[in-house]
mmCIF file of C-alpha atoms in Angstrom:
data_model
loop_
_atom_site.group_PDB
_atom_site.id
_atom_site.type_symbol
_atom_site.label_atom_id
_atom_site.label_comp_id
_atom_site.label_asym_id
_atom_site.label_seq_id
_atom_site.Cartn_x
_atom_site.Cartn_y
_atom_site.Cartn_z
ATOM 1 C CA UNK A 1073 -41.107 46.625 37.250
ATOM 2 C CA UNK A 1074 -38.784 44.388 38.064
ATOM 3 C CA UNK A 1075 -40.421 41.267 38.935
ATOM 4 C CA UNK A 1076 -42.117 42.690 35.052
ATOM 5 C CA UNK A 1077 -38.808 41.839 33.491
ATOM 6 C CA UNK A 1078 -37.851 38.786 35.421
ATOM 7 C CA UNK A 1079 -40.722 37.009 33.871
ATOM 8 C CA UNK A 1080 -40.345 38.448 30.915
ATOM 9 C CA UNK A 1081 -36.997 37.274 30.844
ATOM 10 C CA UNK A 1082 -37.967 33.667 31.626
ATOM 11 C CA UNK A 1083 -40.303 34.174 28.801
ATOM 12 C CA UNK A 1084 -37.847 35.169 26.339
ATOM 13 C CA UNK A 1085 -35.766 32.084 27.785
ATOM 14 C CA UNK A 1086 -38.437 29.685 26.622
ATOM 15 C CA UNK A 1087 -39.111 31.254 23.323
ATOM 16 C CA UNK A 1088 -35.711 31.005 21.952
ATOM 17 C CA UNK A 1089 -35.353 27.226 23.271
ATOM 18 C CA UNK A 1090 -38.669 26.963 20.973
ATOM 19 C CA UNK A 1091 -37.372 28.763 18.432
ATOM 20 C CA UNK A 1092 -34.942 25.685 17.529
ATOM 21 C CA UNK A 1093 -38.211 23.595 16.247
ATOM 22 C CA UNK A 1094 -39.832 24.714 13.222
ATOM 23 C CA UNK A 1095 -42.008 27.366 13.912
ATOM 24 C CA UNK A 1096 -45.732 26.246 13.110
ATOM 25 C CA UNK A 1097 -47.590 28.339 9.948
ATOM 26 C CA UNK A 1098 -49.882 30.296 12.381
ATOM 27 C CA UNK A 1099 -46.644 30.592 14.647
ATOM 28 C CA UNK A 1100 -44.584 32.324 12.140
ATOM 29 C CA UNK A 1101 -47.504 34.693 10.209
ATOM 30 C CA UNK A 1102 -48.218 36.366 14.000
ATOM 31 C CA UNK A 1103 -44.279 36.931 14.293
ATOM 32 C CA UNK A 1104 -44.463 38.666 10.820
ATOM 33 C CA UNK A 1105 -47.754 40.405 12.099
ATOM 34 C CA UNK A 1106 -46.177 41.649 15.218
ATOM 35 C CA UNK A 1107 -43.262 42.867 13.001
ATOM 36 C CA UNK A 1108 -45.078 44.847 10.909
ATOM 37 C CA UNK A 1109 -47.699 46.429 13.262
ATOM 38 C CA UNK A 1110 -45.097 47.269 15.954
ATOM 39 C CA UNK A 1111 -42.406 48.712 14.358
ATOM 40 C CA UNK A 1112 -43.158 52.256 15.855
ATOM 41 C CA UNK A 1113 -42.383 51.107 19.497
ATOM 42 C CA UNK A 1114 -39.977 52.758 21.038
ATOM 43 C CA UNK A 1115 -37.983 52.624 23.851
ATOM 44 C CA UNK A 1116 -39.281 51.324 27.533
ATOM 45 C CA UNK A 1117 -42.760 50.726 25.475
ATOM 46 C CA UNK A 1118 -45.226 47.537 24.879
ATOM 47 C CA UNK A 1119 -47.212 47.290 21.289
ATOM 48 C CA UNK A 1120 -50.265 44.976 21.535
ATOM 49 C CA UNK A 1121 -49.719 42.603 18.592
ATOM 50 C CA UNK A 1122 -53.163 40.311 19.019
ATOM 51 C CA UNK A 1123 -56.000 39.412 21.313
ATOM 52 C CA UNK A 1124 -55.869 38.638 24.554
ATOM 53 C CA UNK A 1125 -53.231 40.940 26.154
ATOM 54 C CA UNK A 1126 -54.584 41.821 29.682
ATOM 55 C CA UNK A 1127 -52.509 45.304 31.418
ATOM 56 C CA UNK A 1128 -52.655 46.032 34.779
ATOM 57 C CA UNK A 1129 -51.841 49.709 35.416
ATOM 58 C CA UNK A 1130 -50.681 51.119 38.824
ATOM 59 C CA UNK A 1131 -53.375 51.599 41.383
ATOM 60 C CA UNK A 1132 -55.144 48.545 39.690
ATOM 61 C CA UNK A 1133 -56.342 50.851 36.801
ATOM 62 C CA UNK A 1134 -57.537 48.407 33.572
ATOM 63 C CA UNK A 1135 -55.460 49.814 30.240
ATOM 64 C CA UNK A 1136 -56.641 49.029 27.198
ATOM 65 C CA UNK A 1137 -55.488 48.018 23.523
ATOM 66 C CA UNK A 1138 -58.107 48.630 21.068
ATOM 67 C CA UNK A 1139 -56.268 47.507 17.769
ATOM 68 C CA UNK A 1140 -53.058 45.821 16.577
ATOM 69 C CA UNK A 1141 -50.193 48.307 16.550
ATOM 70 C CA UNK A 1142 -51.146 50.153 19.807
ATOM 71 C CA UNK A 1143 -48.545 51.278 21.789
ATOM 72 C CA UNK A 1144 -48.422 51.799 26.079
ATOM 73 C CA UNK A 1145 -45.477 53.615 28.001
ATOM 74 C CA UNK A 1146 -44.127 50.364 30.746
ATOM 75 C CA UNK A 1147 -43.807 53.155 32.831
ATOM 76 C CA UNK A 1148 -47.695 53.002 33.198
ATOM 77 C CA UNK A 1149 -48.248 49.219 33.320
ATOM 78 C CA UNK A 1150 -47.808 46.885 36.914
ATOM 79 C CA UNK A 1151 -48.058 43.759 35.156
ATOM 80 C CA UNK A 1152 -48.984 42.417 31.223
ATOM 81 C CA UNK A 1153 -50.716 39.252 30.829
ATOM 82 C CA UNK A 1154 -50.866 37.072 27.444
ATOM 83 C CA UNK A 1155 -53.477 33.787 26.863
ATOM 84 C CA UNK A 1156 -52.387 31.102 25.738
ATOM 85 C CA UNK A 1157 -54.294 29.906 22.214
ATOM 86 C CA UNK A 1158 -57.705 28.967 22.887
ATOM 87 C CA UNK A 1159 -58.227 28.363 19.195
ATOM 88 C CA UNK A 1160 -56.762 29.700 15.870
ATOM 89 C CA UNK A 1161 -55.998 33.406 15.908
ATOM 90 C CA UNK A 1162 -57.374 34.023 19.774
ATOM 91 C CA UNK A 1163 -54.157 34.347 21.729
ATOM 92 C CA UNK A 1164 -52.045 36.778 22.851
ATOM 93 C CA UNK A 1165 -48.927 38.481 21.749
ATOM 94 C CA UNK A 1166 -46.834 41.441 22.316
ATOM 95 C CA UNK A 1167 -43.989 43.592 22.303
ATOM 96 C CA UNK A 1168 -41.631 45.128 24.950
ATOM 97 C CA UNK A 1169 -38.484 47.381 24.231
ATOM 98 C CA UNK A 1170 -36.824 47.742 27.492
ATOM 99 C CA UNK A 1171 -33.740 49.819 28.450
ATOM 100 C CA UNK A 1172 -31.543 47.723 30.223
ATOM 101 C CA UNK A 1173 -27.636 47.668 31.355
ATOM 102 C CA UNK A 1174 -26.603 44.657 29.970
ATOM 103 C CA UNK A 1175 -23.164 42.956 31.010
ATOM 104 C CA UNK A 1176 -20.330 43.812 27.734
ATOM 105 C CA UNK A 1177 -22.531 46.623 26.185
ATOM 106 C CA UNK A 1178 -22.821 50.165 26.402
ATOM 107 C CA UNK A 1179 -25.370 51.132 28.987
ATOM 108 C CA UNK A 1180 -28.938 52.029 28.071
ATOM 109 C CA UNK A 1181 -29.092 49.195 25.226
ATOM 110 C CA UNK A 1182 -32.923 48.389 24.410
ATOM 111 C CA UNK A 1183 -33.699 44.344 24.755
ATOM 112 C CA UNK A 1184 -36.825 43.438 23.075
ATOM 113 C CA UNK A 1185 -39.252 40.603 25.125
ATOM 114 C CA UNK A 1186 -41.444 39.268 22.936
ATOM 115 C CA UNK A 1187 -44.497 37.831 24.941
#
């Protein structure tokens, strides 16, 4: 789980340098996807937001998504895994809320990963 939020993290690092270009069209209409199909995840949860996001469950067991909006506890999944864009609208993309004591806050704040 921890090595889980590491990357994540470095993820999240990377997306916000991004984030200072100008977000391409398809960019910006799977952000506003993701928004609206994952608004019910809740805390220490992922929410599968488009194709290609691979979870690897304990004991090696395969979970699956089966549509946008789907939700998984993280206390389930070993490790998520997201493709890059192999060609318009076949890539992945998803949501984490994570509990996490952050430095300044009070404890227990969620951080949302976007992957």
């Amino acid at each position: 789980m921890k090595r889980l939020v590491l990357t994540c993290f470095a993820l999240l690092l990377t997306v916000a340098v991004m984030a200072q270009e100008t977000c391409p069209d398809l960019v910006q209409s799977a952000l506003e996807s993701l928004d609206r199909v994952c608004q019910i995840t809740g805390r220490n949860e992922i929410c599968y937001g488009n194709t290609r996001v691979a979870l690897t469950g304990y004991s090696d067991e395969i979970l699956t998504f089966d549509a946008p909006g789907d939700v998984e506890a993280l206390a389930h999944v070993e490790s998520v895994e997201v493709s890059a864009m192999l060609e318009p609208d076949v890539w992945g993309i998803a949501v984490m809320k994570v509990q996490a004591n952050l430095p300044g806050t009070l404890p227990g704040q969620n951080v949302t990963f976007l992957l």
